[in-house]
Coordinates of C-alpha atoms and ligand atoms in Angstrom, one line a residue:
M1 CA 15.0 7.7 21.5
N2 CA 14.2 11.0 23.2
V3 CA 14.3 14.1 21.1
L4 CA 14.7 17.7 22.3
L5 CA 13.3 20.1 19.7
I6 CA 15.1 23.3 20.3
Y7 CA 14.2 26.8 19.0
P8 CA 16.7 29.6 19.7
E9 CA 15.8 32.9 21.3
F10 CA 15.2 35.9 19.1
P11 CA 17.1 39.1 20.0
D12 CA 15.2 42.2 20.8
T13 CA 14.0 43.1 17.3
F14 CA 11.2 44.7 15.4
W15 CA 9.3 41.5 14.9
S16 CA 10.1 40.0 18.3
F17 CA 7.4 42.2 19.8
K18 CA 9.1 41.7 23.1
H19 CA 8.1 45.0 24.7
A20 CA 4.5 44.7 23.5
L21 CA 4.2 41.1 24.7
R22 CA 4.7 42.2 28.3
F23 CA 1.4 44.0 28.3
V24 CA -0.5 40.8 27.5
R25 CA 1.9 38.6 29.6
K26 CA 2.9 36.5 26.7
R27 CA 6.5 35.3 26.2
A28 CA 6.6 35.1 22.4
S29 CA 4.6 36.0 19.4
L30 CA 4.5 32.6 17.6
P31 CA 5.5 29.0 18.3
P32 CA 8.1 27.4 15.9
L33 CA 5.9 25.9 13.3
G34 CA 8.8 24.2 11.4
L35 CA 9.9 22.3 14.5
L36 CA 6.3 21.3 15.4
T37 CA 5.9 20.1 11.9
V38 CA 9.1 18.1 12.1
A39 CA 8.0 16.7 15.4
A40 CA 4.9 15.3 13.7
M41 CA 7.1 13.4 11.2
L42 CA 9.2 11.6 13.8
P43 CA 8.8 7.8 14.3
E44 CA 6.1 6.8 16.6
G45 CA 7.4 5.8 20.0
W46 CA 10.1 8.5 20.0
G47 CA 9.8 10.8 23.1
R48 CA 9.5 14.4 22.0
R49 CA 10.0 17.6 24.0
L50 CA 9.8 21.2 22.7
V51 CA 12.2 23.7 24.2
D52 CA 11.4 27.1 22.7
L53 CA 14.0 29.3 24.3
N54 CA 11.8 32.3 23.7
V55 CA 9.4 31.0 26.4
Q56 CA 11.5 28.7 28.6
N57 CA 15.0 27.6 29.5
L58 CA 17.0 24.6 28.4
T59 CA 17.5 22.8 31.7
Q60 CA 20.0 20.2 32.8
A61 CA 17.0 17.8 33.2
D62 CA 16.1 18.3 29.5
L63 CA 19.7 17.5 28.5
T64 CA 19.8 14.4 30.7
W65 CA 16.4 13.1 29.4
A66 CA 17.4 13.5 25.7
D67 CA 19.4 11.3 23.3
I68 CA 19.3 13.7 20.4
A69 CA 18.6 17.4 19.8
F70 CA 16.9 18.8 16.7
V71 CA 17.7 22.5 16.4
S72 CA 15.8 24.8 14.0
A73 CA 16.7 28.5 13.3
M74 CA 16.5 31.4 10.9
A75 CA 19.5 33.7 10.7
V76 CA 18.5 36.3 13.3
P77 CA 18.9 34.2 16.4
R78 CA 22.3 32.9 15.2
S79 CA 24.1 33.4 18.5
S80 CA 21.4 31.7 20.6
A81 CA 21.4 28.8 18.2
T82 CA 25.2 28.4 18.4
A83 CA 25.1 28.5 22.2
A84 CA 22.3 25.9 22.4
I85 CA 24.1 23.6 20.0
A86 CA 27.3 23.8 22.1
R87 CA 25.4 22.9 25.3
C88 CA 23.8 19.9 23.6
K89 CA 27.1 18.7 22.2
A90 CA 28.8 19.1 25.6
A91 CA 26.0 17.1 27.2
G92 CA 26.8 14.2 24.7
L93 CA 23.7 14.5 22.5
T94 CA 23.7 14.0 18.8
V95 CA 22.9 17.3 17.3
V96 CA 20.7 17.6 14.1
A97 CA 20.1 21.1 12.6
G98 CA 17.7 22.3 10.0
G99 CA 15.9 25.5 8.9
P100 CA 17.0 28.7 6.9
L101 CA 20.0 29.6 9.1
F102 CA 21.9 26.5 8.2
L103 CA 21.2 26.4 4.5
N104 CA 24.4 28.1 3.3
E105 CA 26.4 27.9 6.5
T106 CA 27.0 24.2 7.2
D107 CA 30.8 24.8 7.5
Q108 CA 30.2 27.3 10.4
Y109 CA 28.9 24.7 12.8
S110 CA 31.4 22.0 13.7
D111 CA 29.3 20.9 16.7
V112 CA 26.4 19.8 14.5
D113 CA 26.5 16.1 13.7
H114 CA 23.9 16.1 10.9
F115 CA 22.3 18.9 8.8
V116 CA 18.9 18.0 7.5
L117 CA 18.2 20.8 5.2
N118 CA 15.5 22.2 2.9
E119 CA 12.0 20.8 3.4
A120 CA 12.0 18.1 6.0
E121 CA 9.2 16.3 4.1
L122 CA 11.9 15.4 1.6
T123 CA 15.2 15.1 3.6
L124 CA 14.1 13.8 7.0
P125 CA 12.9 10.3 5.9
A126 CA 16.3 9.4 4.4
F127 CA 18.1 10.8 7.5
L128 CA 15.9 8.7 9.8
V129 CA 16.5 5.5 7.9
D130 CA 20.3 6.0 7.9
F131 CA 20.4 7.2 11.5
Q132 CA 18.5 4.2 12.7
S133 CA 20.9 1.9 10.9
G134 CA 23.9 3.8 12.3
R135 CA 25.2 5.2 9.0
A136 CA 23.8 8.7 8.9
E137 CA 25.7 11.2 6.7
R138 CA 26.6 14.8 7.7
V139 CA 24.4 16.7 5.2
Y140 CA 21.0 15.8 3.7
S141 CA 19.7 18.3 1.1
T142 CA 17.6 18.4 -2.0
K143 CA 16.8 20.6 -5.0
E144 CA 13.2 19.2 -5.2
F145 CA 10.2 20.8 -3.6
A146 CA 7.8 18.9 -1.4
D147 CA 4.2 18.1 -2.0
I148 CA 2.7 19.6 1.1
R149 CA -0.6 17.8 0.8
Q150 CA 1.4 15.0 2.5
T151 CA 2.6 17.3 5.4
P152 CA 1.2 16.2 8.7
A153 CA -0.5 18.7 11.0
P154 CA 1.9 20.3 13.5
A155 CA 2.3 18.7 16.9
W156 CA 0.8 21.6 18.8
E157 CA 0.3 19.5 21.9
L158 CA 4.1 19.9 22.5
A159 CA 3.8 23.7 22.9
D160 CA 2.4 25.6 25.8
L161 CA -0.1 27.6 23.8
K162 CA -0.8 30.1 26.7
R163 CA 2.7 31.6 26.3
Y164 CA 2.2 32.7 22.7
A165 CA 0.3 35.7 21.4
T166 CA -0.5 34.1 18.0
M167 CA -0.7 30.6 16.5
A168 CA 0.6 29.8 13.0
V169 CA -0.6 27.6 10.1
Q170 CA 0.7 27.3 6.6
F171 CA -1.5 26.8 3.5
S172 CA 1.1 27.3 0.8
R173 CA 4.9 27.6 0.2
G174 CA 6.5 29.5 -2.7
C175 CA 5.7 32.7 -4.6
P176 CA 5.2 33.2 -8.3
Y177 CA 7.2 36.5 -8.3
N178 CA 10.9 37.1 -8.6
C179 CA 12.1 40.0 -6.5
D180 CA 15.9 39.9 -6.6
F181 CA 16.5 40.4 -2.9
C182 CA 14.1 37.7 -1.7
N183 CA 15.2 34.3 -0.6
V184 CA 11.8 32.8 -0.2
T185 CA 11.8 31.8 -3.9
V186 CA 15.4 30.5 -3.6
M187 CA 14.3 28.2 -0.7
L188 CA 10.7 27.4 -1.7
G189 CA 10.4 28.0 -5.5
H190 CA 8.1 29.9 -7.7
R191 CA 5.2 27.5 -8.1
P192 CA 3.0 27.9 -5.0
R193 CA 2.5 24.4 -3.5
L194 CA -0.7 24.2 -1.5
K195 CA -2.2 22.1 1.3
T196 CA -5.8 21.1 0.8
A197 CA -8.6 23.2 2.4
E198 CA -9.4 20.0 4.5
Q199 CA -5.9 19.9 5.9
I200 CA -6.2 23.6 7.0
V201 CA -9.7 23.0 8.5
T202 CA -8.3 20.0 10.5
E203 CA -5.5 22.2 11.8
L204 CA -7.8 25.0 12.8
D205 CA -10.2 22.5 14.4
R206 CA -7.4 21.2 16.5
L207 CA -6.4 24.6 17.7
Y208 CA -10.0 25.5 18.5
Q209 CA -10.3 22.3 20.5
L210 CA -7.2 23.2 22.4
G211 CA -9.0 26.3 23.4
W212 CA -7.3 28.8 21.1
R213 CA -9.3 31.9 20.4
E214 CA -6.6 34.5 19.6
S215 CA -5.3 35.3 16.1
V216 CA -3.8 32.8 13.7
F217 CA -1.0 33.8 11.3
F218 CA -1.1 32.1 7.9
V219 CA 2.7 32.1 7.4
D220 CA 2.5 31.8 3.6
D221 CA 5.0 33.8 1.6
N222 CA 2.2 35.0 -0.6
L223 CA -1.2 33.7 0.3
I224 CA -2.7 34.9 -3.0
G225 CA 0.0 33.1 -5.1
N226 CA -2.8 30.9 -6.5
K227 CA -6.0 33.0 -6.4
R228 CA -8.2 30.5 -8.1
V229 CA -7.8 27.8 -5.4
L230 CA -8.1 30.4 -2.7
K231 CA -11.4 31.7 -4.1
E232 CA -12.9 28.3 -5.0
S233 CA -11.6 26.2 -2.2
L234 CA -9.8 27.6 0.9
L235 CA -11.8 30.8 1.5
P236 CA -15.2 29.1 1.1
A237 CA -14.0 26.4 3.5
L238 CA -12.9 29.0 6.1
I239 CA -16.2 30.9 5.8
K240 CA -18.1 27.7 6.5
W241 CA -15.7 26.7 9.3
R242 CA -16.1 30.0 11.0
K243 CA -19.9 29.8 11.4
G244 CA -20.8 29.8 15.1
K245 CA -17.2 30.2 16.3
M246 CA -15.7 33.0 18.4
G247 CA -12.4 34.8 17.8
M248 CA -9.5 33.3 15.8
T249 CA -9.0 36.1 13.4
F250 CA -6.5 35.5 10.6
N251 CA -3.5 37.4 9.3
T252 CA -1.1 36.7 6.5
E253 CA 1.3 38.0 3.8
A254 CA 0.3 38.8 0.2
S255 CA 1.3 40.8 -2.8
I256 CA -0.2 44.2 -3.6
N257 CA -2.2 43.0 -6.5
L258 CA -4.7 41.8 -3.8
A259 CA -6.0 45.4 -4.3
D260 CA -7.1 44.5 -7.8
D261 CA -9.5 41.8 -6.8
E262 CA -12.7 43.0 -5.0
Q263 CA -14.1 39.5 -4.7
L264 CA -10.9 38.1 -3.2
M265 CA -10.7 40.9 -0.6
S266 CA -14.3 40.5 0.4
L267 CA -14.0 36.7 0.7
M268 CA -10.8 37.1 2.8
A269 CA -12.6 39.5 5.2
E270 CA -15.6 37.2 5.4
A271 CA -13.3 34.3 6.1
G272 CA -11.9 36.2 9.1
F273 CA -8.7 37.8 7.8
D274 CA -8.2 41.2 9.3
M275 CA -4.5 41.9 8.5
V276 CA -2.1 41.4 5.7
F277 CA 1.6 42.1 5.4
I278 CA 2.6 43.5 2.0
G279 CA 6.0 44.1 0.5
I280 CA 5.6 47.6 -0.8
E281 CA 9.4 48.3 -0.7
T282 CA 9.6 51.7 -2.3
P283 CA 7.5 54.5 -3.9
S284 CA 10.3 54.8 -6.4
E285 CA 9.5 53.3 -9.9
E286 CA 13.2 53.0 -10.6
G287 CA 13.8 51.1 -7.3
L288 CA 11.0 48.7 -8.2
E289 CA 12.3 48.1 -11.6
E290 CA 15.8 47.6 -10.3
C291 CA 14.8 44.8 -7.9
G292 CA 12.4 43.1 -10.4
K293 CA 9.3 43.8 -8.3
K294 CA 7.2 44.1 -11.4
H295 CA 3.8 43.6 -9.8
N296 CA 4.3 46.8 -7.7
R297 CA 5.1 49.0 -10.7
H298 CA 2.8 51.5 -12.5
R299 CA 0.3 51.6 -9.7
D300 CA -1.1 54.1 -7.2
L301 CA 0.3 52.2 -4.2
I302 CA -1.4 54.5 -1.7
A303 CA -4.8 54.0 -3.3
D304 CA -4.2 50.2 -3.3
V305 CA -3.4 50.2 0.4
K306 CA -6.5 52.3 1.2
R307 CA -8.7 50.0 -0.9
I308 CA -7.5 47.0 1.0
Q309 CA -8.0 48.8 4.3
R310 CA -11.6 49.6 3.4
H311 CA -12.2 46.0 2.8
G312 CA -11.4 45.3 6.5
L313 CA -7.8 44.3 6.1
Q314 CA -5.2 46.2 8.0
V315 CA -2.0 46.6 5.9
Q316 CA 1.4 46.1 7.4
G317 CA 4.1 47.1 5.0
G318 CA 7.7 46.2 4.3
F319 CA 9.9 49.1 2.9
I320 CA 13.5 49.0 1.6
I321 CA 16.0 51.9 1.3
G322 CA 19.4 51.7 -0.5
F323 CA 18.6 50.6 -4.0
D324 CA 21.3 51.7 -6.5
T325 CA 18.8 54.1 -8.0
D326 CA 18.0 55.7 -4.7
T327 CA 19.1 59.3 -4.2
P328 CA 18.9 61.2 -0.8
S329 CA 15.4 62.3 -1.8
I330 CA 14.2 58.8 -1.1
F331 CA 14.2 59.4 2.7
Q332 CA 11.5 62.1 2.6
R333 CA 9.6 60.2 -0.1
Q334 CA 9.4 57.1 2.1
I335 CA 8.3 59.1 5.1
E336 CA 5.5 60.8 3.2
F337 CA 4.4 57.6 1.7
I338 CA 4.2 55.8 5.0
Q339 CA 2.4 58.7 6.7
K340 CA -0.2 59.1 3.9
S341 CA -0.8 55.3 3.6
G342 CA -1.8 54.9 7.2
I343 CA 0.4 51.8 7.4
V344 CA 0.9 51.7 11.1
T345 CA 3.4 48.8 11.2
A346 CA 6.0 49.8 8.7
M347 CA 9.1 47.6 8.6
V348 CA 11.8 49.8 7.1
G349 CA 15.1 48.2 6.3
L350 CA 18.3 48.8 4.4
L351 CA 18.7 46.7 1.3
Q352 CA 20.5 43.5 2.2
A353 CA 21.5 40.6 0.0
P354 CA 20.8 37.1 1.5
M355 CA 23.0 34.4 0.1
G356 CA 21.6 32.5 -2.9
T357 CA 19.5 35.5 -4.1
R358 CA 19.9 37.1 -7.5
L359 CA 20.9 40.3 -5.7
Y360 CA 23.7 38.5 -3.9
Q361 CA 25.0 37.2 -7.2
R362 CA 25.0 40.6 -8.8
M363 CA 26.6 42.2 -5.8
A364 CA 29.3 39.5 -5.7
Q365 CA 30.0 39.9 -9.4
E366 CA 30.4 43.7 -8.8
G367 CA 32.6 43.1 -5.8
R368 CA 30.1 44.7 -3.4
I369 CA 29.5 42.0 -0.8
L370 CA 30.7 43.0 2.6
G371 CA 29.8 39.9 4.6
V372 CA 26.8 37.7 5.6
F373 CA 23.3 39.1 5.9
S374 CA 22.7 39.8 9.6
G375 CA 19.3 38.1 9.3
D376 CA 17.5 41.1 10.8
N377 CA 16.5 43.4 8.0
V378 CA 15.4 46.2 10.4
D379 CA 18.7 46.7 12.2
G380 CA 19.9 49.5 10.0
M381 CA 22.8 47.3 8.7
T382 CA 23.6 46.2 5.2
N383 CA 26.0 43.5 3.8
I384 CA 26.5 45.3 0.5
I385 CA 28.4 48.3 -0.6
P386 CA 25.7 50.8 -1.6
R387 CA 25.9 53.3 -4.4
M388 CA 24.9 56.1 -2.1
N389 CA 27.5 57.3 0.3
L390 CA 27.2 54.9 3.3
E391 CA 27.1 57.7 5.9
V392 CA 24.4 59.5 4.0
L393 CA 22.5 56.3 3.8
H394 CA 22.8 55.5 7.5
K395 CA 21.9 59.0 8.6
G396 CA 18.9 59.1 6.2
Y397 CA 17.7 55.7 7.3
Q398 CA 17.9 56.7 10.9
A399 CA 15.9 59.9 10.2
V400 CA 13.2 57.9 8.4
V401 CA 12.8 55.4 11.3
Q402 CA 13.0 58.1 14.0
T403 CA 10.5 60.2 12.2
I404 CA 7.8 57.6 11.5
Y405 CA 8.0 56.2 15.1
A406 CA 8.1 59.6 16.8
P407 CA 4.9 59.6 18.9
A408 CA 3.2 62.5 17.1
N409 CA 3.7 60.9 13.6
Y410 CA 3.0 57.4 14.8
Y411 CA -0.3 58.3 16.5
A412 CA -1.3 60.5 13.5
R413 CA -0.8 57.4 11.3
V414 CA -3.0 55.3 13.6
R415 CA -5.8 57.9 13.2
T416 CA -5.3 58.0 9.4
F417 CA -5.7 54.2 9.4
L418 CA -8.6 54.0 11.8
R419 CA -10.5 56.6 9.7
E420 CA -10.3 54.4 6.6
Y421 CA -10.6 51.0 8.2
K422 CA -13.8 49.0 8.0
A423 CA -14.2 47.2 11.3
P424 CA -14.3 43.4 11.0
K425 CA -17.4 41.5 11.9
I426 CA -15.6 38.7 13.9
M427 CA -16.4 38.8 17.6
V428 CA -13.2 38.5 19.6
P429 CA -13.9 37.5 23.2
I430 CA -12.6 40.1 25.7
D431 CA -11.0 38.3 28.6
L432 CA -9.3 39.5 31.8
E433 CA -5.9 39.5 30.1
H434 CA -7.2 42.1 27.6
I435 CA -8.6 44.3 30.4
L436 CA -5.3 44.1 32.3
A437 CA -3.4 45.0 29.1
L438 CA -5.6 48.1 28.8
L439 CA -4.9 49.0 32.5
R440 CA -1.1 48.5 32.0
S441 CA -1.2 50.7 28.9
I442 CA -2.9 53.4 30.9
L443 CA -0.2 53.2 33.5
R444 CA 2.8 52.7 31.2
L445 CA 1.8 54.9 28.3
G446 CA -0.9 57.2 29.6
I447 CA 0.8 58.2 32.9
I448 CA 4.5 57.4 32.8
G449 CA 5.2 57.4 29.1
K450 CA 6.6 60.3 27.0
E451 CA 3.8 59.7 24.6
R452 CA 1.0 60.3 27.1
V453 CA -0.5 63.3 25.4
E454 CA -0.8 61.4 22.1
Y455 CA -2.1 58.3 24.0
W456 CA -5.0 60.2 25.5
K457 CA -5.8 62.0 22.3
L458 CA -6.1 58.7 20.5
F459 CA -7.9 57.1 23.5
F460 CA -10.8 59.6 23.4
W461 CA -10.8 60.2 19.7
T462 CA -11.4 56.4 19.2
L463 CA -13.9 56.2 22.0
F464 CA -16.0 58.9 20.4
R465 CA -15.3 58.5 16.7
R466 CA -14.7 54.8 16.2
P467 CA -15.7 53.0 19.4
R468 CA -15.7 49.5 17.8
L469 CA -12.0 50.0 17.0
F470 CA -11.1 51.0 20.5
P471 CA -9.3 47.7 21.3
L472 CA -7.3 48.0 18.1
A473 CA -6.3 51.6 19.0
I474 CA -4.9 50.3 22.4
T475 CA -3.1 47.5 20.6
F476 CA -1.5 50.1 18.3
S477 CA -0.4 52.2 21.3
I478 CA 1.3 49.2 22.8
Y479 CA 3.0 48.3 19.4
G480 CA 4.2 51.9 19.1
Y481 CA 5.8 51.6 22.5
H482 CA 7.6 48.4 21.3
F483 CA 8.7 50.0 18.0
R484 CA 10.2 53.0 19.8
Q485 CA 12.1 50.8 22.2
V486 CA 13.6 48.9 19.2
V487 CA 14.4 52.1 17.4
D488 CA 16.1 53.5 20.5
L489 CA 18.1 50.3 20.9
H490 CA 19.3 50.1 17.3
I491 CA 19.6 53.8 16.5
G492 CA 19.6 55.7 19.8
Ligands
LIG501 C1 6.7 32.9 10.6 C2 7.9 33.6 10.1 C3 8.5 34.5 11.0 C4 8.0 34.6 12.5 C5 8.8 33.6 13.3 C6 8.1 33.1 14.5 C7 8.4 31.7 14.8 N1 8.4 31.3 16.1 O1 8.7 30.9 13.9 C8 8.3 36.1 12.8 C9 7.2 37.0 12.4 C10 8.7 36.4 14.2 C11 9.5 36.3 11.8 C12 10.3 37.3 11.9 C13 11.4 37.5 11.0 N2 11.7 36.8 9.9 CO1 10.7 35.3 9.4 N3 9.6 34.1 8.5 C14 8.5 33.5 8.9 C15 8.0 32.7 7.7 C16 7.0 33.5 6.9 C17 7.4 31.3 8.0 C18 8.2 30.4 8.8 C19 7.4 29.2 9.0 O2 6.8 29.0 10.0 N4 7.4 28.3 8.0 C20 6.6 27.1 8.0 C21 7.5 25.9 8.5 C22 6.7 24.6 8.3 O3 8.6 25.9 7.6 P1 10.1 26.0 8.2 O4 10.2 26.7 9.4 O5 11.0 26.5 7.1 O6 10.5 24.5 8.5 C23 10.6 23.5 7.4 C24 12.0 23.3 7.0 O7 12.8 24.5 7.0 C25 12.5 22.2 7.9 N5 13.1 22.6 9.2 C26 13.0 23.7 9.9 N6 13.6 23.5 11.0 C27 14.1 22.3 11.1 C28 14.9 21.7 12.0 C29 15.3 20.4 11.8 C30 16.1 19.7 12.9 C31 14.9 19.7 10.6 C32 15.3 18.3 10.4 C33 14.2 20.4 9.7 C34 13.8 21.7 9.9 O8 11.4 21.4 8.0 C35 10.2 22.2 8.0 C36 9.2 21.5 7.2 O9 9.6 21.4 5.9 C37 9.3 32.5 6.9 C38 9.2 32.2 5.4 C39 9.0 30.8 5.1 N7 8.2 30.5 4.1 O10 9.5 29.9 5.8 C40 10.1 33.8 7.2 C41 11.6 33.7 7.3 C42 12.0 32.5 8.0 N8 11.9 34.9 8.0 C43 12.9 35.5 7.6 C44 13.3 36.8 8.1 C45 14.5 37.4 7.4 C46 12.7 37.4 9.2 C47 13.0 38.7 9.8 C48 14.4 39.2 9.9 C49 12.3 39.8 9.0 C50 11.4 39.4 7.9 N9 11.8 39.6 6.7 O11 10.4 38.8 8.2 C51 12.3 38.6 11.2 C52 13.4 38.2 12.2 C53 12.9 37.8 13.5 C54 13.0 38.9 14.5 N10 12.6 38.7 15.7 O12 13.5 40.0 14.2 C55 13.6 34.8 6.5 C56 14.8 34.0 7.0 C57 16.0 34.2 6.1 C58 17.2 33.5 6.8 N11 18.1 33.0 6.0 O13 17.2 33.4 8.0 C59 12.4 34.0 6.0 C60 12.9 32.7 5.3 C61 11.6 34.9 5.0 C62 12.4 35.6 4.0 N12 12.8 35.1 2.9 O14 12.8 36.8 4.2 N13 9.4 35.4 10.8
LIG502 S1 6.5 39.0 -3.8 FE1 7.3 38.8 -1.7 S2 7.6 36.6 -1.5 FE2 7.3 36.9 -3.6 S3 9.3 37.0 -4.6 FE3 8.7 39.1 -4.1 S4 9.5 39.6 -2.0 FE4 9.6 37.3 -2.3

């Protein structure tokens, strides 16, 4: 049995980093960890080939070679997934689909022969048994959550690592909190389930052996969901693992209460974490109360962000506009918050209600659902009828995004951040590709770009004031270029 593992192409969006990746000649930011994990669970003796459409094409030769296609997708690349499924079907392959896109949408894909939903650790074995005996059903799903201590290491050997900017590992699934718009907890539950530190060390060892030295994203929904295990087991193991190694800085996602725990922040920095994405959502107490984000309430969120930055962790932030309690003053409040916080990468989206969430239920009861969630929460769209006048909301949203990504504001934020940030100790090897990226940035941003004045101001400011952070400053310049392209594309 020959299996094609197909991952659809992301559109040109905020997190695709498409315009930034060109500077480092990478094709995609991350490989599809779900599919690589599924690949490692397939029966021995099955031929396996990864076709990540973000880095390669699906060729006729692939289709001729294969007997069966396993397609994985989240909602954003819906159209690419649909097209790939149709091609596989037309080529006579059996099509199996899994991943978040298909969870609530099985009736939309008539070309899919079998849906293997939820965590493959639980649903794939039953499908494989039935499939091999010729009596596979159409849908395999479960309400249980998997014990990921049994999850095999991803089959990275199937991916062409050189084409990616970052690698991914996963320590835990699930999050103890209960924000009403979030479908992580719907899919993966509230009790964080953890791999062992040994599993993670084995995975990192493998990546290191494969020659990987760039960053590694811990794709956990909330890495600090179980602080005790983190402090007593994973972080000490990572600190030990790192001794004598070069590169491989880590980044992840966590909740804001990270700022309350000095020991945890210090251990994370020592273990090699240099960046963390945090759902800040809104500076409005009413908005936080409305969505049930209790752990963000009654705090000085800016002070929290700065504390985390001073521990050597860059903070990326998620922000939401369009809560029922939001009034037009929210636009300026969000701008001021983001500028003051020094959060350079600020993902600002309109409130959307993914199916299955508490928010979706409430909106449906109130007759306020307009359609399915687009899957891209930074496209300025919403699938709910907001309380605020829709035109006012759209205009205000556009103003926020255009303001924070305008070169003068963006570069000012970079300087605010670099002033506060404590440089990490991890040595990242500088190779030819990094030097070429610097030269490309000089040409594209410093000579041709509209932002050239800001670019050179930051260039020299960092060289003289924070020379150790110079590579980071160039990275931010490149990111800023990407964000502006995306803002122009979506908002004009
Ligand atoms: C890494 C990640 C990304 C990466 C993706 C890179 C990549 N190549 O995969 C990046 C940073 C690009 C990204 C971006 C976005 N993401 Co994202 N992302 C994640 C995250 C944190 C981890 C995904 C992962 O690797 N998980 C680990 C693997 C092992 O799990 P898995 O993929 O789910 O696979 C398991 C099962 O689903 C199943 N399975 C999966 N595929 C298949 C296929 C078959 C055939 C079978 C049998 C089984 C199977 O088996 C696996 C093992 O159990 C998830 C949250 C989460 N916990 O999953 C969100 C998540 C997938 N992202 C989400 C969203 C909304 C986005 C964004 C729109 C913005 C945002 N909020 O982050 C953007 C959109 C992309 C874009 N370009 O604009 C949503 C998806 C919701 C949906 N219904 O589609 C999630 C669930 C988070 C959330 N609740 O908001 N994301
Ligand atoms: S803290 Fe983050 S992952 Fe956890 S429920 Fe809230 S939004 Fe979801």
